[in-house]
Coordinates of C-alpha atoms in Angstrom, one line a residue:
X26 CA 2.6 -8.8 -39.4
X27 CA 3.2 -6.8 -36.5
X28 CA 6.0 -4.8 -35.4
X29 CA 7.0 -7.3 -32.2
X30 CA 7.8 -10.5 -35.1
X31 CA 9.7 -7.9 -37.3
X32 CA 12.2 -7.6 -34.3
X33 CA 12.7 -10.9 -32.9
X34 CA 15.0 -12.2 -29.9
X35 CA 18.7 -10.5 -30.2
X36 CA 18.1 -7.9 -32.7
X37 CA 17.6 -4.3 -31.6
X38 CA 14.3 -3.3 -30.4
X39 CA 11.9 0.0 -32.0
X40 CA 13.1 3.0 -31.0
X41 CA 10.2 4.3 -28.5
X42 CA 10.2 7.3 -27.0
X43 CA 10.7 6.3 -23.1
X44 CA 8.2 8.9 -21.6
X45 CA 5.5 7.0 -24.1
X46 CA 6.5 3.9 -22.3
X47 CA 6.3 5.6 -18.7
X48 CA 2.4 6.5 -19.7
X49 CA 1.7 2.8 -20.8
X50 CA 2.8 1.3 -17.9
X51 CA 1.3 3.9 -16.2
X52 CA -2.2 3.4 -16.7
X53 CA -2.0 -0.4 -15.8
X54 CA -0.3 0.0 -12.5
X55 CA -2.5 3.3 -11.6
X56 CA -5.4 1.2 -12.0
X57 CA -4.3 -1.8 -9.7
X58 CA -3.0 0.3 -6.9
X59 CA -6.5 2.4 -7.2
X60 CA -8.4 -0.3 -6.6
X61 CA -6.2 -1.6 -3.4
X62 CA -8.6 1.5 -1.1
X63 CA -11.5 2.2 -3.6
X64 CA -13.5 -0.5 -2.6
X65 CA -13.1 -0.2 1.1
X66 CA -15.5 2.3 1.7
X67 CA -18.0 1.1 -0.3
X68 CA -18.5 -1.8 2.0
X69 CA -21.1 -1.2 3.9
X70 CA -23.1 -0.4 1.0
X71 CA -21.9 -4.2 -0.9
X72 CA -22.8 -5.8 2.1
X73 CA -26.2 -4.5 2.1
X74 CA -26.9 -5.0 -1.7
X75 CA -25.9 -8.5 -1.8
X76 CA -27.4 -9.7 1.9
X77 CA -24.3 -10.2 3.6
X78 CA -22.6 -8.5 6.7
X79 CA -19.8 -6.4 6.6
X80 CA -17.2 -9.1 8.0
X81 CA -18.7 -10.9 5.1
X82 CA -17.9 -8.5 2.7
X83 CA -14.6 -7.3 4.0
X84 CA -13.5 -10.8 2.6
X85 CA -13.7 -9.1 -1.1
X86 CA -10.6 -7.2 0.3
X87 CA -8.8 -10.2 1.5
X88 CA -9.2 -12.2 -1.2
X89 CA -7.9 -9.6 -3.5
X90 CA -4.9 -8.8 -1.2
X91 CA -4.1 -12.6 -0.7
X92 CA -4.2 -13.3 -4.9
X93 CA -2.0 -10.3 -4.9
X94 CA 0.6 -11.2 -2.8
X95 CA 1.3 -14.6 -4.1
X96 CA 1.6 -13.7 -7.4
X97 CA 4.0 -11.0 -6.7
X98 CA 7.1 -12.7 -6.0
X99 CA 6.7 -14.9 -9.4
X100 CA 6.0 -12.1 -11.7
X101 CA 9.8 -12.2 -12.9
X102 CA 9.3 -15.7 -13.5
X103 CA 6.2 -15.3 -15.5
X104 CA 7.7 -12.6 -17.2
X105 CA 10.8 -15.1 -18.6
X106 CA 8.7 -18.1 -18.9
X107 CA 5.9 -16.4 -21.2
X108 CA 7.4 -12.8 -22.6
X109 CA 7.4 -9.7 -20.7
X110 CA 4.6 -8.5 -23.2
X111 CA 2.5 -10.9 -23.1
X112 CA 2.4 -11.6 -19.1
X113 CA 1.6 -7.8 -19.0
X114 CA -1.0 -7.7 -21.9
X115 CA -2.6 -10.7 -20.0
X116 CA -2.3 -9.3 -16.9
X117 CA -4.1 -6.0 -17.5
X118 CA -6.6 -7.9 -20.1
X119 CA -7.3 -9.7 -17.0
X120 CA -7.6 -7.0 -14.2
X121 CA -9.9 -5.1 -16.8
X122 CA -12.1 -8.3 -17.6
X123 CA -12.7 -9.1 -13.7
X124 CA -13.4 -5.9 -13.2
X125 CA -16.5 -5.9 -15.2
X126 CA -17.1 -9.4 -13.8
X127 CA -17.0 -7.5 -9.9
X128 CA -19.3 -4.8 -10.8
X129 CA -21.7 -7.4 -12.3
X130 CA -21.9 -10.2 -9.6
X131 CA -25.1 -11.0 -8.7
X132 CA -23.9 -12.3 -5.1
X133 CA -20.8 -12.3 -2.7
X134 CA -19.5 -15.1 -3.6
X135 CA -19.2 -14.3 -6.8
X136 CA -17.6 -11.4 -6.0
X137 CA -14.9 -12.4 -3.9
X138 CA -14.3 -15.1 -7.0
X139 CA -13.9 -12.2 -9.4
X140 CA -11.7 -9.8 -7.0
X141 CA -9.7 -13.3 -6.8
X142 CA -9.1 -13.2 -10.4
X143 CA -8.3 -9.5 -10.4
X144 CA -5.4 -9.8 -7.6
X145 CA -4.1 -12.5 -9.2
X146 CA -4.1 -9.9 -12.4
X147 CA -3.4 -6.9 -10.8
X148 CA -0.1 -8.0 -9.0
X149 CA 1.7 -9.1 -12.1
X150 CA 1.2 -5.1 -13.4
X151 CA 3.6 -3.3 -10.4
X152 CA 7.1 -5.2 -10.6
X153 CA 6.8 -5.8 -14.8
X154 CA 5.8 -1.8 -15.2
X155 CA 8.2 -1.4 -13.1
X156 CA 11.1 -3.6 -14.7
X157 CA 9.8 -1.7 -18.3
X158 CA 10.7 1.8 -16.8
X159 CA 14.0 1.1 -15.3
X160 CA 15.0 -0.4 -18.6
X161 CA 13.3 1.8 -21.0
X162 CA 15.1 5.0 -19.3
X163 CA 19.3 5.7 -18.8
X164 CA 20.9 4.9 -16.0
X165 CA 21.2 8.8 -15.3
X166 CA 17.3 9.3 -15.8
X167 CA 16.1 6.6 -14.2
X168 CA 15.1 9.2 -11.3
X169 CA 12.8 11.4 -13.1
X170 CA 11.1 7.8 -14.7
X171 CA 10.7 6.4 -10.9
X172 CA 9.1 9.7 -9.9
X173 CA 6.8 10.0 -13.0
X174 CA 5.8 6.1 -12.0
X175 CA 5.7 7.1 -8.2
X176 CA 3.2 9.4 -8.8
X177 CA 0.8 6.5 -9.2
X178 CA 1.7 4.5 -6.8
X179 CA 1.7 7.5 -3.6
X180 CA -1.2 9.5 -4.8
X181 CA -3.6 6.5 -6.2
X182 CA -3.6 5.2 -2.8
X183 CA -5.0 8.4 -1.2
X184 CA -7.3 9.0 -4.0
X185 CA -8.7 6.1 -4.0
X186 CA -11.3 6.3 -0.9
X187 CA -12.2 9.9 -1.8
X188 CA -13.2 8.1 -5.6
X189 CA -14.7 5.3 -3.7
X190 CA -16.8 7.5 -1.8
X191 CA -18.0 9.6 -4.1
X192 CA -19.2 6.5 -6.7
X193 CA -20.9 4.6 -4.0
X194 CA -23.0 8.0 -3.3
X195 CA -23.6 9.5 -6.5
X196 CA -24.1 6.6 -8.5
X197 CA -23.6 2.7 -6.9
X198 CA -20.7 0.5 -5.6
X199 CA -20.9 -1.4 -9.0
X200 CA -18.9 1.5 -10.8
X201 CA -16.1 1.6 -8.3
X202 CA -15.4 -1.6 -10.4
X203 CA -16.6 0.2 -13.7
X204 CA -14.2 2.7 -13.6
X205 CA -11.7 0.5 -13.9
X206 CA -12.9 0.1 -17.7
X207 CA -11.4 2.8 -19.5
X208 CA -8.3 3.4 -18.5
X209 CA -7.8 -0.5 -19.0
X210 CA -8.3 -0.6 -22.2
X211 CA -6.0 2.2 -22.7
X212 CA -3.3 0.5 -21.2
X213 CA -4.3 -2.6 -23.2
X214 CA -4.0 -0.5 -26.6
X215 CA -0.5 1.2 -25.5
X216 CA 0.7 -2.0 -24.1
X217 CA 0.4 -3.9 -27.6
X218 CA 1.4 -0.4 -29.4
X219 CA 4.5 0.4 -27.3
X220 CA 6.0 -2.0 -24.8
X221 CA 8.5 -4.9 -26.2
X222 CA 10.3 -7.9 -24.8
X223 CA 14.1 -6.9 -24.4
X224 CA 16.6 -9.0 -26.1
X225 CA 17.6 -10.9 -23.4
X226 CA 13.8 -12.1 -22.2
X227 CA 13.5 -15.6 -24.5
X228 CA 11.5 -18.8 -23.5
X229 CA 13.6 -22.3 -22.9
X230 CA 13.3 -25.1 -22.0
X231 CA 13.5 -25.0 -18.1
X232 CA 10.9 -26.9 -16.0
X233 CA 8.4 -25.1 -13.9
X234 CA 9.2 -25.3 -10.5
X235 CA 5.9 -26.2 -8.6
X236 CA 6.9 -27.6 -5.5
X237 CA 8.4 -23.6 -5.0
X238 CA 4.9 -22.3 -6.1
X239 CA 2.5 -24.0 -3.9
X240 CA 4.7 -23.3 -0.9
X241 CA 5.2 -19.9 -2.0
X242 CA 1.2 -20.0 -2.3
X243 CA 0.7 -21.4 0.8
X244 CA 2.9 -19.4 3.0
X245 CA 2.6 -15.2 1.6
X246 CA -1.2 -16.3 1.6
X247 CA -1.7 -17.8 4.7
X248 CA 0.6 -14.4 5.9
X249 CA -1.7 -12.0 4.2
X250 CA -4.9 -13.2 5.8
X251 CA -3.4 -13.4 9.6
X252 CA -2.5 -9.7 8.6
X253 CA -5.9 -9.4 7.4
X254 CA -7.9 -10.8 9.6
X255 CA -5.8 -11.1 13.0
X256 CA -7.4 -8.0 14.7
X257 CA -10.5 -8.9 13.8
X258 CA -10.3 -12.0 15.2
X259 CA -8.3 -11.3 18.6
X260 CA -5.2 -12.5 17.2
X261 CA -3.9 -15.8 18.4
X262 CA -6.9 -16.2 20.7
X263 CA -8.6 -17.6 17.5
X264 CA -7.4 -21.0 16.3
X265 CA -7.7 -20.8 12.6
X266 CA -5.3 -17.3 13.0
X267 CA -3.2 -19.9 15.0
X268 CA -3.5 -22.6 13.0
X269 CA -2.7 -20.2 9.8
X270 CA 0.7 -18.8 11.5
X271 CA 1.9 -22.2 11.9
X272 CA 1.5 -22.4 7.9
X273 CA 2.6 -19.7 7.0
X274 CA 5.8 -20.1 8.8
X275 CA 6.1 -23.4 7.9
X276 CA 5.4 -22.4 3.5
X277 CA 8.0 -19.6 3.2
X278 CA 10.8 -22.0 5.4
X279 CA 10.3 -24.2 3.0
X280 CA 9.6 -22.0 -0.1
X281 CA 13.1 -20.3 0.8
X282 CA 14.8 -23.9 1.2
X283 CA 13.7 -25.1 -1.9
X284 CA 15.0 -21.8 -4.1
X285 CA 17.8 -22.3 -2.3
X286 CA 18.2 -25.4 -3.8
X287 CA 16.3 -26.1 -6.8
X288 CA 17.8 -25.9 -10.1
X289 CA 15.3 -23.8 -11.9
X290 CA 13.7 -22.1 -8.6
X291 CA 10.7 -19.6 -9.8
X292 CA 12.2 -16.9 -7.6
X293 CA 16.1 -16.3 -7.7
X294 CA 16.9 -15.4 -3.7
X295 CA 20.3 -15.0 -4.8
X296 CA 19.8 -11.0 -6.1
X297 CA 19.5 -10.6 -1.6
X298 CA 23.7 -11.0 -1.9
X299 CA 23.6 -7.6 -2.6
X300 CA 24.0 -5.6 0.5
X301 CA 22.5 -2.6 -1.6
X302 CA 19.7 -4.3 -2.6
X303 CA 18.5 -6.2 1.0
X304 CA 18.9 -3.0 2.6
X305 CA 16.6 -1.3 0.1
X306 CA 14.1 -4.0 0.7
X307 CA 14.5 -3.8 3.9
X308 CA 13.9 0.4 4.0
X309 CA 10.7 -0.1 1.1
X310 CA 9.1 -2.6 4.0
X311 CA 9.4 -0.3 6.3
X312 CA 7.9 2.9 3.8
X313 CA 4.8 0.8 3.3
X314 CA 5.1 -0.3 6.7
X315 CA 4.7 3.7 8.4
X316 CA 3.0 4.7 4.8
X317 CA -0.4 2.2 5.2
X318 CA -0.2 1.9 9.0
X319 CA -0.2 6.5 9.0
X320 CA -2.7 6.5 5.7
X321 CA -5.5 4.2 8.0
X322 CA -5.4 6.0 11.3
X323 CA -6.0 9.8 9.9
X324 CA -9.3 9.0 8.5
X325 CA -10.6 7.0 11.4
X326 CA -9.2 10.1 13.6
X327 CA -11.4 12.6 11.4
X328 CA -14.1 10.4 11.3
X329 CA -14.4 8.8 14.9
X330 CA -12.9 11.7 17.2
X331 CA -13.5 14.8 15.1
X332 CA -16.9 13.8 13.4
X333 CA -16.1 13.9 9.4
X334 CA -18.3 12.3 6.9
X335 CA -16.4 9.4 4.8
X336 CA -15.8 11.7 2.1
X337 CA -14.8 14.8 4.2
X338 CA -12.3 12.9 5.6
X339 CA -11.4 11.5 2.2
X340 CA -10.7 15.4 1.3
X341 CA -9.1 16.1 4.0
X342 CA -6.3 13.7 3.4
X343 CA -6.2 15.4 -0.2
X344 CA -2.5 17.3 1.5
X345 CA -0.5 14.3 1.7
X346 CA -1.4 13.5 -2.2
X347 CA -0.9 16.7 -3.4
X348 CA 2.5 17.1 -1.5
X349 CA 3.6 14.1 -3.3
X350 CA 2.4 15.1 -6.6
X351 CA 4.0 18.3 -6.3
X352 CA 7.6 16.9 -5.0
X353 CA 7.8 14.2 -7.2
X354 CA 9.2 15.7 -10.3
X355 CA 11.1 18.0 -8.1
X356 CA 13.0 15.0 -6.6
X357 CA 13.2 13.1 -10.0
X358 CA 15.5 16.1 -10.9
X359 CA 17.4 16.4 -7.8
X360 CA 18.7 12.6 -8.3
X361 CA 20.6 13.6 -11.2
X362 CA 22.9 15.8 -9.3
X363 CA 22.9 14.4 -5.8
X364 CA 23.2 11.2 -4.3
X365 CA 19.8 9.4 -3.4
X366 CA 21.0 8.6 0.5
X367 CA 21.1 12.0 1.2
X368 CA 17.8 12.6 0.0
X369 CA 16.5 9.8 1.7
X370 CA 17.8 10.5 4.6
X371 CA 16.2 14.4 4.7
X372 CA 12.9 12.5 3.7
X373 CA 13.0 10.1 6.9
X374 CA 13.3 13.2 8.7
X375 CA 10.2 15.1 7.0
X376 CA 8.2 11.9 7.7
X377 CA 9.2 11.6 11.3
X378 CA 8.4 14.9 11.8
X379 CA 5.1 15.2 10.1
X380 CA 4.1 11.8 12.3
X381 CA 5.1 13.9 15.3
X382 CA 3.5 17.0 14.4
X383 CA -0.1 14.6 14.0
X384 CA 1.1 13.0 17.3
X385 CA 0.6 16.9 18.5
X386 CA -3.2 17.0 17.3
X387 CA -6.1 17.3 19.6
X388 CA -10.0 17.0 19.8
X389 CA -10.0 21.1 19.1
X390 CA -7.8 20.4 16.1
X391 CA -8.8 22.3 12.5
X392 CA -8.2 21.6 9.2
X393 CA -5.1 23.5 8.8
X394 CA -3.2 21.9 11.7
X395 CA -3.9 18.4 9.8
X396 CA -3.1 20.1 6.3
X397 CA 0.3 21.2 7.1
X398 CA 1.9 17.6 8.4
X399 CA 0.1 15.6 6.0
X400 CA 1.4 17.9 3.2
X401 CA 5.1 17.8 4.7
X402 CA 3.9 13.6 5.1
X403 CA 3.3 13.4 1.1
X404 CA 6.9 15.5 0.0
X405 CA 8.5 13.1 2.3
X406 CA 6.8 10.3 1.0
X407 CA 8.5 11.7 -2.5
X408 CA 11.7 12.2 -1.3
X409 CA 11.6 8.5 0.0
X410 CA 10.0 6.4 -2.9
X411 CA 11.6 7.6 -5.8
X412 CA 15.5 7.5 -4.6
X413 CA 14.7 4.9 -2.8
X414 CA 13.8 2.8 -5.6
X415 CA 16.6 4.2 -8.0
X416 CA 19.2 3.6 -5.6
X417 CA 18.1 -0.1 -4.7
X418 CA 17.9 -1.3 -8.3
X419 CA 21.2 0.5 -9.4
X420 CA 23.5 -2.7 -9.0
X421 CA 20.9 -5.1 -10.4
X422 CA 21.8 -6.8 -13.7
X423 CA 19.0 -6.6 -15.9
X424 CA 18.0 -9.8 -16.4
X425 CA 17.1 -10.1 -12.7
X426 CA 15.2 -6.6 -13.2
X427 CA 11.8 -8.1 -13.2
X428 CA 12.8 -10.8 -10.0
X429 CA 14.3 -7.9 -8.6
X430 CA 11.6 -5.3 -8.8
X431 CA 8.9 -8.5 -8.0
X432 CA 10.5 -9.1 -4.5
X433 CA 10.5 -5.5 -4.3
X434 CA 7.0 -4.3 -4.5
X435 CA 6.0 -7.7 -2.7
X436 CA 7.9 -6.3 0.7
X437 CA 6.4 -3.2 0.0
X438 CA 2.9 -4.3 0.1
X439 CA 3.6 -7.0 3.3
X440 CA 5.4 -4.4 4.9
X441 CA 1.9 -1.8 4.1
X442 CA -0.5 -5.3 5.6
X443 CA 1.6 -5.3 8.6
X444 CA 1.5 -1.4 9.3
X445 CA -2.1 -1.2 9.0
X446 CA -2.6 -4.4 11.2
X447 CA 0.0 -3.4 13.9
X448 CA -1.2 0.4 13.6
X449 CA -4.9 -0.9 14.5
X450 CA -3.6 -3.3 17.4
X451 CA -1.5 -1.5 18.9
X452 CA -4.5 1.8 18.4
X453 CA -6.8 -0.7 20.5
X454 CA -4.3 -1.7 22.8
X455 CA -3.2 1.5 23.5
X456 CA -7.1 3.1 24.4
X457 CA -7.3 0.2 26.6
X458 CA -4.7 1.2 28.4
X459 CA -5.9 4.9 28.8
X460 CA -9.3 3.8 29.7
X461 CA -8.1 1.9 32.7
X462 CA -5.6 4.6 34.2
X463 CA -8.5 7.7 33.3
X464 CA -11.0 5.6 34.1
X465 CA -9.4 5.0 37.8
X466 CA -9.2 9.0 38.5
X467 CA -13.1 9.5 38.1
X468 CA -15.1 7.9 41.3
X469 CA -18.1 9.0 42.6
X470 CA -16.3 10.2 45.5
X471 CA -13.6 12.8 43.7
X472 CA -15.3 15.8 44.1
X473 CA -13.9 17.8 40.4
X474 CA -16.4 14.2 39.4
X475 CA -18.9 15.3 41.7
X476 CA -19.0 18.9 40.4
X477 CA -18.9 17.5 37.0
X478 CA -22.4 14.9 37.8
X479 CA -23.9 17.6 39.2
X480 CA -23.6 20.3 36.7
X481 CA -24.3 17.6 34.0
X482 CA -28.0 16.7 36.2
X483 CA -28.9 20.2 36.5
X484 CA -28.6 20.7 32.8
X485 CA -30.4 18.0 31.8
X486 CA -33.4 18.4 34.3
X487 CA -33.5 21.8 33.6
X488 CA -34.3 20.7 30.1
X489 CA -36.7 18.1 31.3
X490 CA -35.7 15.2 32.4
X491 CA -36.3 13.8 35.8
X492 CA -33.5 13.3 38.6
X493 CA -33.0 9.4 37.6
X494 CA -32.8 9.4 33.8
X495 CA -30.2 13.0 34.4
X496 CA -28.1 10.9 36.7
X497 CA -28.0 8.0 34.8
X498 CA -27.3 9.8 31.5
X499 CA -25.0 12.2 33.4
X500 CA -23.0 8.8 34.3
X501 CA -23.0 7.6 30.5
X502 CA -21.6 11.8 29.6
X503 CA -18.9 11.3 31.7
X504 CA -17.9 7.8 30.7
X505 CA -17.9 8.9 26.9
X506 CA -15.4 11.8 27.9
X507 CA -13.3 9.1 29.2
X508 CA -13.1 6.7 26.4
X509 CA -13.1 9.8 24.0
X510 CA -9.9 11.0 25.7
X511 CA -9.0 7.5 25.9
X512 CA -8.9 7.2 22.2
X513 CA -7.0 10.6 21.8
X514 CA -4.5 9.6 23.7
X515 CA -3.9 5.9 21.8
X516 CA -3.8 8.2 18.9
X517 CA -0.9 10.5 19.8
X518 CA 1.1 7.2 20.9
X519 CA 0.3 5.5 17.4
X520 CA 1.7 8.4 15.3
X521 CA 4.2 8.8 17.7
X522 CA 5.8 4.7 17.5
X523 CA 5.5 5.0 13.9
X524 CA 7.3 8.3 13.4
X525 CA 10.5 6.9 15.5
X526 CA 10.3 3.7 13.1
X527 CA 11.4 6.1 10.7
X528 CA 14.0 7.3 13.3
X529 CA 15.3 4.1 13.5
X530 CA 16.1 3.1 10.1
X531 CA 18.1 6.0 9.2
X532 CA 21.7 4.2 10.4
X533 CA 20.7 1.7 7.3
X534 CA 21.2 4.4 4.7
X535 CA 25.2 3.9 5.6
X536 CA 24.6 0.1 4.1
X537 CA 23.5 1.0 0.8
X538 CA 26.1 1.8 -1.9
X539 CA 26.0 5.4 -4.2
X540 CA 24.8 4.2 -7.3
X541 CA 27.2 4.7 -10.3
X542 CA 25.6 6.8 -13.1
X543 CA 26.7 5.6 -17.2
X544 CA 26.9 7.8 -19.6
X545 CA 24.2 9.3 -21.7
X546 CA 24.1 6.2 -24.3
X547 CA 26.0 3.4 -21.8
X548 CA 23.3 2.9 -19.4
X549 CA 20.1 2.5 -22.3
X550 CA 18.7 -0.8 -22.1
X551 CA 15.8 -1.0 -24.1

């Protein structure tokens, strides 16, 4: 008999140690955040091995991110409906099964069915980890817990195309999936070791609400390819991005309707009541928001402007990760004696400011004028997350923990799709721009473009070419300047918009309430 039917429903739980706990779920949601970037530079080299184009493959992406997101928001349901313990053990069991199914597929389709399974998987491990360590820890601890789990969930993200990178090259894309192997099975054995349903998690006899499913389904789905796909495709020039707007609007009306009104809805809306916790949601859309939207444009800087190999440029955003890993247990003390607005508030300055400071950057930039903002970037990102997320979950009762901390992480990672697809648009849009007004200053008849051609032609038929090809390719140098500038330019503006996002939030912090701190033994819940 194992130690889970010695302690059934209402009687008090093992006594684990908490930081035990913090490493199970660790493992599970370190794994599933991983494998959010780890597969997207290994693209190129999918598409190739299983005959398909990139666009093709880029679908393996969006099929993971769409399974994601609509299991997100039921993971507290899940969790009541089934056991905490078992929707996690099934979850990761899962995730580490499809895995092995992805780096196996013998053709795209397959793998895009496997990454299906393996979203759907992966997204229940985030908000129940997350619901274990708020519980498992005191009220008055809950800091250093959220920063020990942070640490996963900043840094994975980061790490994740450097890992990518280096697999694909040294070895094959298959173990990008591989490695996925071990450390499930870790969190498989700790999971069923160390992690227990709380008293208050029991099955009844409630219907399952599927009406509120398949709408939910329908609309965060339809959402998460438009964010997916809408730059790609021109946006609402295309008519299946149209076409999936329209339902996509029309599933979450009605999704939010029906909770509103059903008797047993899968998601309970009503934990938004809260002006603590809507404002939190709000401020965690908005991190993943500037977060995704910043952590997409540095490597295409380093790679497209400033000539970096995929994996230089995967080192070179090493700062940001190792500012985070080095603030986070800092701040996880800090909460203890000060109250989390305050530090959130100095860490939406440090972000702004390190968005600036990359907003500064230019095409003669080094590595240590991109080291020292994404470093400041990654403490901020600490200083952010972790009293962020301790301060928002303070006034939630904890049997709406795992709803709570579901809704959370599901903003977080729509709020992360929309930065990286309004970061790109507004990118394109933005060297569009440039390229028309530069683009209007250099004429064949401005003589600084006349000195320019000319010293351009000598050069080149000095080195052998004849007056036609040296004026023709003197045409195509100056043209590249142009669009290079152009791009520099978009750039500057991108980091710039997203750092006074962060600008603009601040007012918000005066919403959210000082959370109120039990007593050494008051606040343990599990």
């Amino acid at each position: 008999m194992d130690v889970e039917t010695m302690a059934p429903s209402g009687t008090a739980q093992p006594q684990i140690n908490p930081w035990i706990i913090a490493i199970a779920v660790m493992f599970g949601t370190f794994m599933e955040v991983l494998d959010t970037t780890v597969v997207n530079v290994s693209l190129p080299h999918i598409a190739g091995s299983l005959s398909a184009s990139v666009d093709e493959a880029s679908w393996a992406l969006t099929a993971y991110l769409v399974a994601n997101a609509i299991i997100l928001p039921i993971t507290g349901w899940l969790s009541n409906y089934f056991g905490r313990k078992r929707t996690l053990m099934g979850a990761v069991t899962g995730f580490t099964l499809a895995s092995l199914l992805c780096g196996m597929a013998p053709s795209l389709s397959a793998l895009i069915f496997f990454r299906l399974i393996q979203g759907l998987c992966g997204g229940a491990l985030q908000p129940i980890s997350q619901a274990v360590l708020l519980e498992a820890f005191p009220a008055k601890d809950r800091g250093k817990a959220m920063a020990f789990w942070g640490l996963g969930i900043v840094v994975a993200p980061m790490l994740g195309p450097v890992l990518g990178g280096w697999l694909t090259d040294s070895y094959s894309w298959r173990w990008v999936f591989y490695i996925n192997l071990p450390v499930g099975l870790a969190s498989i054995i700790m999971t069923r070791l160390f992690i227990f349903d709380p008293p208050y998690i029991r099955r009844d006899g409630k219907g399952i609400d599927y009406w509120g499913i398949g709408m939910l389904a329908v609309g965060v789905g339809a959402l998460q390819v438009v964010l997916d796909k809408g730059q790609e495709d021109d946006w609402f020039s295309s008519h299946a991005i149209v076409a999936l707007t329209i339902a996509s609007a029309l599933g979450i009306a009605l999704f939010i309707l029906r909770e509103l009104m059903a008797q047993d809805p899968v998601v309970h809306l009503s934990v938004f009541r809260n002006r603590t916790y809507s404002a939190g949601v709000f401020l965690m859309t908005v991190l993943g928001f500037v977060l995704y939207g910043s952590m997409l444009l540095v490597p295409v800087f380093l790679q497209t402007l400033l000539g970096y190999s995929a994996l230089n440029a995967g080192v070179a955003m090493a700062p940001r990760g190792l500012g985070s890993f080095l603030m986070m247990p800092v701040v996880g003390t800090v909460l203890s004696k000060f109250d989390p607005r305050k530090v959130l508030a100095i860490g939406l300055l440090g972000g702004a400011w390190s968005l600036y400071a990359l907003s500064s950057l230019n095409l003669n930039t080094g590595y240590w004028d991109i080291f020292w903002p994404q470093f400041i970037q990654g403490a901020s990102l600490a200083l952010l997350f972790v009293p962020l997320t301790t301060a928002t979950m303070s006034p939630v009762p904890k049997e709406e923990m795992g709803n709570a901390t579901s809704m959370f992480n599901l903003m977080r990672n729509i709020g992360g799709s929309m930065g990286i697809a309004s970061g790109t648009t507004f990118l394109f849009r933005m060297q569009q721009f440039h390229t028309a007004i530069l683009g209007s200053n250099v004429s064949a008849s401005n003589p600084r473009t006349q000195a320019m051609l000319h010293g351009i032609q000598v050069n080149m038929i000095a080195h052998g070419s004849d007056p036609v090809t040296a004026m023709r390719q003197s045409y195509g140098a100056v043209w590249g300047l142009v669009q290079q500038q152009a791009a520099m330019q978009a750039f500057v503006d991108t980091f710039r918009a997203l750092g006074w996002v962060f600008v603009l939030v601040l007012p918000l912090l005066l919403i959210m309430k000082k959370p109120k701190y039990q007593g050494p033994g008051g606040a343990a819940m599990h």
